PDB file of C-alpha atoms and ligand atoms in Angstrom:
ATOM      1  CA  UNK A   1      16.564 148.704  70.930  1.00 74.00           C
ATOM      2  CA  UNK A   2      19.806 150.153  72.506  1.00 94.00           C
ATOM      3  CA  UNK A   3      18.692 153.717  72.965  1.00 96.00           C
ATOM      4  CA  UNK A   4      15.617 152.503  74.423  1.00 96.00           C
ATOM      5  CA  UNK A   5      18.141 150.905  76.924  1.00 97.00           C
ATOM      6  CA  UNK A   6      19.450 154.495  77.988  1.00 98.00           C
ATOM      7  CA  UNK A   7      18.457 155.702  80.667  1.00 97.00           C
ATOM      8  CA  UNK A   8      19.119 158.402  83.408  1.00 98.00           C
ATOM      9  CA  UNK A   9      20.116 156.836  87.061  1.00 97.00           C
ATOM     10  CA  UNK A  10      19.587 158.907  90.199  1.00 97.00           C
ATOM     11  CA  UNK A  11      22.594 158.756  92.219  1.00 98.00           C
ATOM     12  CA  UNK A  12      22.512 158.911  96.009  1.00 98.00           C
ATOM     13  CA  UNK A  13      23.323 162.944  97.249  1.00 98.00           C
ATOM     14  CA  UNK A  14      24.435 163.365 101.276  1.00 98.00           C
ATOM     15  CA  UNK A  15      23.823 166.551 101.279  1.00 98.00           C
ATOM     16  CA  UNK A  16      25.942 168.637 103.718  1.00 98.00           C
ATOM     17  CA  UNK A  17      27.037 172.279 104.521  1.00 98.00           C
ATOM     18  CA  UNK A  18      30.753 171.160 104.688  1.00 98.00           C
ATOM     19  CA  UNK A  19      30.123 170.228 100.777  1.00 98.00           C
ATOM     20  CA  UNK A  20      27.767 167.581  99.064  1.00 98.00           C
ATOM     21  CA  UNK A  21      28.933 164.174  98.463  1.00 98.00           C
ATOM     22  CA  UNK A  22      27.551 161.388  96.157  1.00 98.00           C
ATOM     23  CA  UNK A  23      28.579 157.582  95.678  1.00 98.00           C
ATOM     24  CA  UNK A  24      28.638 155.052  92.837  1.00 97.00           C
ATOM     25  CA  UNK A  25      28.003 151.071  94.044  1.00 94.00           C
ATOM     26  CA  UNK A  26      28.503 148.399  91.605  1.00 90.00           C
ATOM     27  CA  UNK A  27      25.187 146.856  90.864  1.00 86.00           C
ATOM     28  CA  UNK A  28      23.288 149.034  93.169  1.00 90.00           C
ATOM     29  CA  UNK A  29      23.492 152.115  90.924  1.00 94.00           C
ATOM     30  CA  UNK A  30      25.093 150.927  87.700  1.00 96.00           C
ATOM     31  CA  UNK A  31      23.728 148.062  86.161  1.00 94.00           C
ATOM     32  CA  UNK A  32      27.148 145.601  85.135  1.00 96.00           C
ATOM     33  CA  UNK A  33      30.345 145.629  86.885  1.00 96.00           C
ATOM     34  CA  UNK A  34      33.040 148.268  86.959  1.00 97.00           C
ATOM     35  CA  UNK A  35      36.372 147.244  84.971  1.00 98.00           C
ATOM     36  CA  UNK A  36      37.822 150.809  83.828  1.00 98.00           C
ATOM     37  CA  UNK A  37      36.766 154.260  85.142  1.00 98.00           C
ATOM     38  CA  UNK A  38      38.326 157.154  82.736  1.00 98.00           C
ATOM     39  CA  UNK A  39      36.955 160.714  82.674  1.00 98.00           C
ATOM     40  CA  UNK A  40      37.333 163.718  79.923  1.00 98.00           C
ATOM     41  CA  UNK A  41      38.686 167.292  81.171  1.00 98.00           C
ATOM     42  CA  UNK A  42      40.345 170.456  79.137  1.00 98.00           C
ATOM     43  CA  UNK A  43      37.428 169.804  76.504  1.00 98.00           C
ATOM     44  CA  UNK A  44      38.037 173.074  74.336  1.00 97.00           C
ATOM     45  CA  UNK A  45      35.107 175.183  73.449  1.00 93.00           C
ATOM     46  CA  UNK A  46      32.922 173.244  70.602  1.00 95.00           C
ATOM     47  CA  UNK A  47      34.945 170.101  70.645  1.00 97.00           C
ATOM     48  CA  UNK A  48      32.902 166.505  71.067  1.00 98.00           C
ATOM     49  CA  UNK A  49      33.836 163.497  71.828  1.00 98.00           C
ATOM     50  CA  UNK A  50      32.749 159.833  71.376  1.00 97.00           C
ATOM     51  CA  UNK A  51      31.775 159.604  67.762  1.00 97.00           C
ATOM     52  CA  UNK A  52      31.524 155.691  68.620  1.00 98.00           C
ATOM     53  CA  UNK A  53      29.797 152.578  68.993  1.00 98.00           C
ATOM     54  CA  UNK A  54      30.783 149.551  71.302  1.00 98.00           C
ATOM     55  CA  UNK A  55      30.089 145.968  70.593  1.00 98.00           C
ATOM     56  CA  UNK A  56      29.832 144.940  74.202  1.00 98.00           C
ATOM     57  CA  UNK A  57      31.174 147.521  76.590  1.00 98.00           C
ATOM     58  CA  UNK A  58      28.468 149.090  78.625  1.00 98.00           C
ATOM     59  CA  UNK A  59      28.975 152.522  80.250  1.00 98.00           C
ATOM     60  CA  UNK A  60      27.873 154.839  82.639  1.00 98.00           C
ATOM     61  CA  UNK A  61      28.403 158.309  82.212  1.00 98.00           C
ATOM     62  CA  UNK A  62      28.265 161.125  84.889  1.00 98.00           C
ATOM     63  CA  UNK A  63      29.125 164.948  84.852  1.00 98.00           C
ATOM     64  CA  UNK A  64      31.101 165.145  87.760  1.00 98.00           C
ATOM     65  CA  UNK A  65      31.694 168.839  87.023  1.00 98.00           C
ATOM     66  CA  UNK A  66      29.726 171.455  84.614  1.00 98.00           C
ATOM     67  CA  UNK A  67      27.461 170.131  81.761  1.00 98.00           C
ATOM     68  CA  UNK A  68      27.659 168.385  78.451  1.00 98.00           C
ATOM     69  CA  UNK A  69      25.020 166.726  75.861  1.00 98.00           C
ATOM     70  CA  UNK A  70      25.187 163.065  75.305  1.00 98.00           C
ATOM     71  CA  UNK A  71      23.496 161.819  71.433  1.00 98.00           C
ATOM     72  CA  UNK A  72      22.555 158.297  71.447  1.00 98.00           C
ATOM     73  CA  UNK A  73      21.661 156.596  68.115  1.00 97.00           C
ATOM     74  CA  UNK A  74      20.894 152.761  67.235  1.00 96.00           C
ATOM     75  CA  UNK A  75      20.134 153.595  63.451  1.00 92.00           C
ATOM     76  CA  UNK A  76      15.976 153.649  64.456  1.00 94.00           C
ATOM     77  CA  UNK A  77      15.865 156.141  67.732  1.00 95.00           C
ATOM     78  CA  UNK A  78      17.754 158.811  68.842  1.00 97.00           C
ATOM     79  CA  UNK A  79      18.095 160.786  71.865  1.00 98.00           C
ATOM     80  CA  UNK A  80      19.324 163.493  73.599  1.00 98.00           C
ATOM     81  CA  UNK A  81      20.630 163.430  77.083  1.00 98.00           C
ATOM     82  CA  UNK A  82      21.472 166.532  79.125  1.00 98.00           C
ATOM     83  CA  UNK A  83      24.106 165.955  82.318  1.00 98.00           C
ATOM     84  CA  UNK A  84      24.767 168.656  83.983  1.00 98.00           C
ATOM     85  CA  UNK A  85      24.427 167.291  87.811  1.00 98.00           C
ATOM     86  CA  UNK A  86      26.890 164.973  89.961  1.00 98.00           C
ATOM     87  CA  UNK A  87      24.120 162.909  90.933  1.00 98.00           C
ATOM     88  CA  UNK A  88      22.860 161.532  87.577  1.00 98.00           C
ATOM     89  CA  UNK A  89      23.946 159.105  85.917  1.00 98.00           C
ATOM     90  CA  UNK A  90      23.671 157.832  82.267  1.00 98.00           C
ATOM     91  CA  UNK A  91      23.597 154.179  81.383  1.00 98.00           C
ATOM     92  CA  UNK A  92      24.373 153.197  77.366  1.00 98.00           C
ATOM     93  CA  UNK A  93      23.955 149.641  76.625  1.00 98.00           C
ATOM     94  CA  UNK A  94      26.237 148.046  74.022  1.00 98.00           C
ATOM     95  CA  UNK A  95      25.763 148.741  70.482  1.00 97.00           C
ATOM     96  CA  UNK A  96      24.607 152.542  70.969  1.00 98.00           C
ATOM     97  CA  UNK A  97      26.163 155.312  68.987  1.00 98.00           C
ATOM     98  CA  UNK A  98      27.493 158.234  71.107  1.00 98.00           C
ATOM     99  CA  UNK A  99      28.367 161.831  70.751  1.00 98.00           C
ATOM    100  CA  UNK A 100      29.636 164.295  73.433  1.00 98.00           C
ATOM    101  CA  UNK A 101      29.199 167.598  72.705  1.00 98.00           C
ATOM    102  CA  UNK A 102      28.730 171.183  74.364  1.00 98.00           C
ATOM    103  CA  UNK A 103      30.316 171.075  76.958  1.00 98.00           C
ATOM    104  CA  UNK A 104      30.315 173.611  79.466  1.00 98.00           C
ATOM    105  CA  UNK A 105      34.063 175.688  80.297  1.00 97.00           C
ATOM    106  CA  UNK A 106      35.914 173.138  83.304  1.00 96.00           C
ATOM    107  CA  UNK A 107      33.442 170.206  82.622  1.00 98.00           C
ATOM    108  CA  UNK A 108      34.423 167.112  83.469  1.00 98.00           C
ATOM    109  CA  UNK A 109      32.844 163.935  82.279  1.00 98.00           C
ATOM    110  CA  UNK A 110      33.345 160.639  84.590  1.00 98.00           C
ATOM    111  CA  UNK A 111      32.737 157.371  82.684  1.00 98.00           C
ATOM    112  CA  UNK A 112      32.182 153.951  84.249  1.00 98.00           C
ATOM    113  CA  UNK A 113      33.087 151.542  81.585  1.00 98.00           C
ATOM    114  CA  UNK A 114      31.951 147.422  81.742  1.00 98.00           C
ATOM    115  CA  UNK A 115      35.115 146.155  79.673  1.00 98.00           C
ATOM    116  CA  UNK A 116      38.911 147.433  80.105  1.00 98.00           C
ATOM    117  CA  UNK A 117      40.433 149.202  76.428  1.00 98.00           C
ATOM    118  CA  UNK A 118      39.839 147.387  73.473  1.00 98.00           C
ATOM    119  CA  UNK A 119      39.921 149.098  70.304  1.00 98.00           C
ATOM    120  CA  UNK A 120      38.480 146.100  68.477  1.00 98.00           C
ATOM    121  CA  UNK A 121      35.330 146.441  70.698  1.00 98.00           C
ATOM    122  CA  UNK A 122      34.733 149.505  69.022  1.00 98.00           C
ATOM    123  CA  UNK A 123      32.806 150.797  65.729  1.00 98.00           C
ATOM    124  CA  UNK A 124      34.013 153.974  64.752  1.00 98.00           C
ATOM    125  CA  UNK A 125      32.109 153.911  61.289  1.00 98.00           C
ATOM    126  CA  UNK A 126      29.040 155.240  61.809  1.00 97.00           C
ATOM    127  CA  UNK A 127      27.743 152.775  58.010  1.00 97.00           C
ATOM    128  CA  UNK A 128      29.779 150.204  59.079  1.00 97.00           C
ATOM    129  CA  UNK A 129      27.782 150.637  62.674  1.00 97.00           C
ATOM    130  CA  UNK A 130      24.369 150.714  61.522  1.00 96.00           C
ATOM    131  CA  UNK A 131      24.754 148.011  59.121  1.00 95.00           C
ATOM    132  CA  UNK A 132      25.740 145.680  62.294  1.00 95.00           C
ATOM    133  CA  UNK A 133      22.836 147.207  64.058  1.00 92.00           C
ATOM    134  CA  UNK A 134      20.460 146.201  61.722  1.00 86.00           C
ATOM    135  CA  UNK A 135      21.407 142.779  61.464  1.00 75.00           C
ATOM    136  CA  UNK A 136      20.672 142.201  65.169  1.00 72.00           C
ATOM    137  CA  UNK A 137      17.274 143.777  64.876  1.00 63.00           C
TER     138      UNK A 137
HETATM  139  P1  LIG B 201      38.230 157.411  72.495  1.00 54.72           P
HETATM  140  O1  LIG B 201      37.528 156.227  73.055  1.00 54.72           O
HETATM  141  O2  LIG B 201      38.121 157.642  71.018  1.00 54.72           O
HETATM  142  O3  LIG B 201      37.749 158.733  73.239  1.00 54.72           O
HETATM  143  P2  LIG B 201      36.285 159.410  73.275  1.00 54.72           P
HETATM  144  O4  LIG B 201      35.309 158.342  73.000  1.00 54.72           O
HETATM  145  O5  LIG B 201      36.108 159.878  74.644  1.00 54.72           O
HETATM  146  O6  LIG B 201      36.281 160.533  72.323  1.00 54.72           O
HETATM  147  O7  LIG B 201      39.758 157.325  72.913  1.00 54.72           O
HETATM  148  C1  LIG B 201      40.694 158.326  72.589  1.00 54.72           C
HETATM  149  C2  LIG B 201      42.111 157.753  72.738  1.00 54.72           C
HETATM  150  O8  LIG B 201      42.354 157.357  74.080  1.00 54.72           O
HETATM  151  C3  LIG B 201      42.340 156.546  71.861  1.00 54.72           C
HETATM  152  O9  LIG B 201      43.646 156.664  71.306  1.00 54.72           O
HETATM  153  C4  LIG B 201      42.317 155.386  72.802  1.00 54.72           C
HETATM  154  C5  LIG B 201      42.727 155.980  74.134  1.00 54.72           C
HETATM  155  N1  LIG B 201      42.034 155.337  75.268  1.00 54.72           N
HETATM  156  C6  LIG B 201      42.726 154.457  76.067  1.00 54.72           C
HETATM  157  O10 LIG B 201      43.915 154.176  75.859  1.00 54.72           O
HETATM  158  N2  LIG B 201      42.060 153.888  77.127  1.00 54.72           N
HETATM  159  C7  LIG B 201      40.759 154.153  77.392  1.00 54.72           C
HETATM  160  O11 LIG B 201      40.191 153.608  78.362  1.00 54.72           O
HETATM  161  C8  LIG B 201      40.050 155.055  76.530  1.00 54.72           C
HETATM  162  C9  LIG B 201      38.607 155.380  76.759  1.00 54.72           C
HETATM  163  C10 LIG B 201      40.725 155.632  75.487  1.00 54.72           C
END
């Protein structure tokens, strides 16, 4: 089950009083390799984003500033993720439905993505979504 797939990733922190740093290695700390990195900034007050599916694009998502909620949903389980550290790290499989929401004032969200833009990899229906899901199951 894809939201049984999700899970939190501790990311390495060197801490320091000149200012903390933290790293992201391909296939040390997120699980496919790294073809597209885009992030999400200027989020107004009670907007979300996602609203989405992917067929086969796998991403990691991080909160590289502030905090946000992350809903996962495969049409059986759903889950509720809250980011609101640089040094974690949230891996969604393929085929998991995501929402973005509540994000804190100046947040911005960093996400790692396993397949450059394709807009046919997407579902953006959340029937036409499940109904896919449930013929893999
Ligand atoms: P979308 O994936 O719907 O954003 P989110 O899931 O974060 O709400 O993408 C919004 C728009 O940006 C859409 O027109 C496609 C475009 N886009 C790209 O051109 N390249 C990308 O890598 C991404 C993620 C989006």
């Amino acid at each position: 089950m894809a939201v049984a797939g999700c899970r939190i990733i501790d990311l390495p922190r060197i801490t320091d009083p000149r200012g903390n740093l933290t790293f992201i290695e391909q296939s040390q700390h997120v699980p496919f390799e790294i073809r597209r990195v885009y992030y999400l900034y200027d989020v107004p007050g009670g907007e979300s984003r996602g609203g989405h599916a992917h067929k086969t694009n796998e991403a990691f998502i991080v909160s590289a500033s502030g905090s946000f909620d992350v809903v996962v949903r495969d049409g059986v389980d759903e889950r509720r993720f809250f980011l609101n550290r640089p040094y974690y790290g949230l891996y969604i499989p393929a085929m998991t439905w995501r929402e973005l929401e509540n994000f804190s004032s100046g947040s911005v969200c960093v996400v790692l993505a396993s397949q450059l833009y394709e807009p046919d990899d997407y579902y953006r229906d959340y029937d036409e979504f499940i109904g896919a899901a449930g013929h893999e199951q």
